[in-house]
C-alpha positions as MATLAB code, in Angstrom:
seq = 'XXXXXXXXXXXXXXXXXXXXXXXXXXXXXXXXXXXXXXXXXXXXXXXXXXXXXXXXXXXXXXXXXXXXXXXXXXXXXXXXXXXXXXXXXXXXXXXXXXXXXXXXXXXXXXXXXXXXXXXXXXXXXXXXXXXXXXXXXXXXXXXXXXXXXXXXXX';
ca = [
     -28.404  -21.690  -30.945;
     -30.291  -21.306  -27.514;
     -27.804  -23.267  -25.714;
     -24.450  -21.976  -27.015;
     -25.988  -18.416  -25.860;
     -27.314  -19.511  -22.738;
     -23.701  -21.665  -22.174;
     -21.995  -18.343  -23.688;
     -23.809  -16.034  -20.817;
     -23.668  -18.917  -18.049;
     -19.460  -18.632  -18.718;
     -19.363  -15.169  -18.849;
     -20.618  -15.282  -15.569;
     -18.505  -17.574  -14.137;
     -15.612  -15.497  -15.376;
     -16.829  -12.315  -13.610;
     -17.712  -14.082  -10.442;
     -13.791  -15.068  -10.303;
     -12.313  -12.023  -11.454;
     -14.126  -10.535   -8.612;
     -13.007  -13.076   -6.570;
     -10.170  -12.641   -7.290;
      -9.003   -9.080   -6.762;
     -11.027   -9.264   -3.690;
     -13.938   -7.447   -4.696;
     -17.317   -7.987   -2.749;
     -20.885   -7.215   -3.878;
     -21.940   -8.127   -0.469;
     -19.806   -7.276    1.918;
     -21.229   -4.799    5.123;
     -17.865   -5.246    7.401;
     -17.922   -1.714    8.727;
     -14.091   -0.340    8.364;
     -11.725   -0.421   10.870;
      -8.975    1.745   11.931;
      -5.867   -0.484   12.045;
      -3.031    1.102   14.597;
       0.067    1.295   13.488;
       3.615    3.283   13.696;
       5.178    5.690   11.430;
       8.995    6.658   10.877;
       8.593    9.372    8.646;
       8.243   12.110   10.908;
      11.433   11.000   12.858;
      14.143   10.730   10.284;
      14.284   11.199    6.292;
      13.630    7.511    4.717;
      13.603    6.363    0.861;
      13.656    3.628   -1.203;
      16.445    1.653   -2.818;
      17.335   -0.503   -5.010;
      13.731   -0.145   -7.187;
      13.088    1.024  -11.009;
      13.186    4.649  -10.767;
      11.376    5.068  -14.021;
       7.835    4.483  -11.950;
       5.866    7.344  -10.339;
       4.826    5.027   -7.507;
       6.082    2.114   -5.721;
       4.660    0.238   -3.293;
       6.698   -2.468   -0.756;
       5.569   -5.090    1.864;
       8.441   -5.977    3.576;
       8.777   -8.963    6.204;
      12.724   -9.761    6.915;
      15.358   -7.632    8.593;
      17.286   -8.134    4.970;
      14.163   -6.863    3.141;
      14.817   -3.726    5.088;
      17.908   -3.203    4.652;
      17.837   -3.970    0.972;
      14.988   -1.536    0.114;
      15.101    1.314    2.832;
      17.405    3.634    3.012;
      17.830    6.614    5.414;
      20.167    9.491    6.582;
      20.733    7.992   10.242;
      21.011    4.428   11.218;
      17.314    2.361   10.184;
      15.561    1.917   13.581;
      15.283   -1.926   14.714;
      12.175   -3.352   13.273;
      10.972   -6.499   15.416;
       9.787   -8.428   12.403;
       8.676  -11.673   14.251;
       5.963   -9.490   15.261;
       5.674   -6.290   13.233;
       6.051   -5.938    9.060;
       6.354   -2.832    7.079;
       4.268   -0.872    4.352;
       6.166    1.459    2.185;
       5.153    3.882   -0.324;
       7.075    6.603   -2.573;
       5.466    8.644   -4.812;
       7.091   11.205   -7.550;
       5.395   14.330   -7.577;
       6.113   16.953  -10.752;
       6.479   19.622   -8.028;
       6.620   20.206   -4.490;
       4.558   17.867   -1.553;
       4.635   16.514    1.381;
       2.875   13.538    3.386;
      -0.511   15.381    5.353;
      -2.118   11.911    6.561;
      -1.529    8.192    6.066;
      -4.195    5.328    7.618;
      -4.877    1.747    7.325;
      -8.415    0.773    7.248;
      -9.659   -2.822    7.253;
     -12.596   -3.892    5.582;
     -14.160   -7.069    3.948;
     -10.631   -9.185    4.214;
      -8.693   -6.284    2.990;
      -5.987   -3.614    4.267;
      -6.583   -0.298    2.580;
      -3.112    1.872    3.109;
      -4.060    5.028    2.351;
      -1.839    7.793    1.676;
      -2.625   11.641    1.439;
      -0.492   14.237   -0.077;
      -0.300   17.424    0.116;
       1.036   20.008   -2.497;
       3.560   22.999   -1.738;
       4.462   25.794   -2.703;
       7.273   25.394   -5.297;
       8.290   23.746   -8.526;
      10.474   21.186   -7.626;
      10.196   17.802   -8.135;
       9.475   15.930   -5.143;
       9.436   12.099   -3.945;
       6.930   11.899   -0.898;
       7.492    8.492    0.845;
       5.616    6.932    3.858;
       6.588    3.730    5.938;
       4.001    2.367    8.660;
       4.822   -0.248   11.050;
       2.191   -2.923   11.782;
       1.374   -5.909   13.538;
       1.750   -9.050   11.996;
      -1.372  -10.539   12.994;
      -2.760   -8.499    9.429;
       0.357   -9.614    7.420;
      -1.698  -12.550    5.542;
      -4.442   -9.635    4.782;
      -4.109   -8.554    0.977;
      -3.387   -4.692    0.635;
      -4.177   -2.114   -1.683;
      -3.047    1.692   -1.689;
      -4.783    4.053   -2.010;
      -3.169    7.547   -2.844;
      -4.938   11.047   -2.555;
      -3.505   13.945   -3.959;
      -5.103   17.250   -5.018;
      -5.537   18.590   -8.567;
];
């Protein structure tokens, strides 16, 4: 009975250690964060995405070829020329139930991660809104895993 416990406990463990593995998450990690440069579109033309279930409230796209581009971005002037055998793009819409806009947006890396994150800000108004962002980075971080991180206010 003592050893299918401890062998119970000893696998349990093993299972946690890979799950945090896994989805990159690091009991011991002290890399202090680091502001990753990078450009943004959004300011210079209106952008959204295309060709993606409209049924979710967020959606979130890596995209490394010219065709990936033009297959999921969409815009109301010509799409600017991305170099992409030495940039790659991070895109992010968001539904909101009423009015927002984008306030701030900022990669950060830390421990072996890129952290996109993404902060909205509410408006005045009841109409339903889709706030989108698109950053522009190098691809020396494109075999980085990313996560997005999305602040809105209450």
């Amino acid at each position: 009975m003592k050893k299918l416990i401890f062998l119970s406990l000893t696998l349990a463990a093993v299972i946690i250690n890979q799950s945090c593995k896994k989805n990159n998450f690091s009991t011991n990690c002290t890399d202090a964060e680091q502001i990753i440069p990078f450009d943004s579109l959004t300011a210079s033309q209106s952008f959204w995405l295309k060709n993606i279930d409209k049924s979710k409230n967020e959606i979130s796209l890596v995209i490394r070829s010219q065709k990936d581009y033009e297959k999921y971005i969409g815009s109301n002037k010509a799409l600017p020329t991305i170099n992409f055998s030495s940039q790659f793009l991070i895109a992010h819409q968001v539904k909101l139930a009423t009015c927002g806009r984008l306030k701030e947006q900022k990669i950060v890396l830390a421990c072996d991660n890129l952290k996109y994150i993404m902060e909205i800000e509410r408006e005045l108004c009841q109409k339903p809104t889709d706030v989108f962002s698109l950053a522009i980075i190098d691809k020396k971080y494109n075999s980085y895993n990313i996560d997005f991180e999305i602040l809105t206010p209450n």
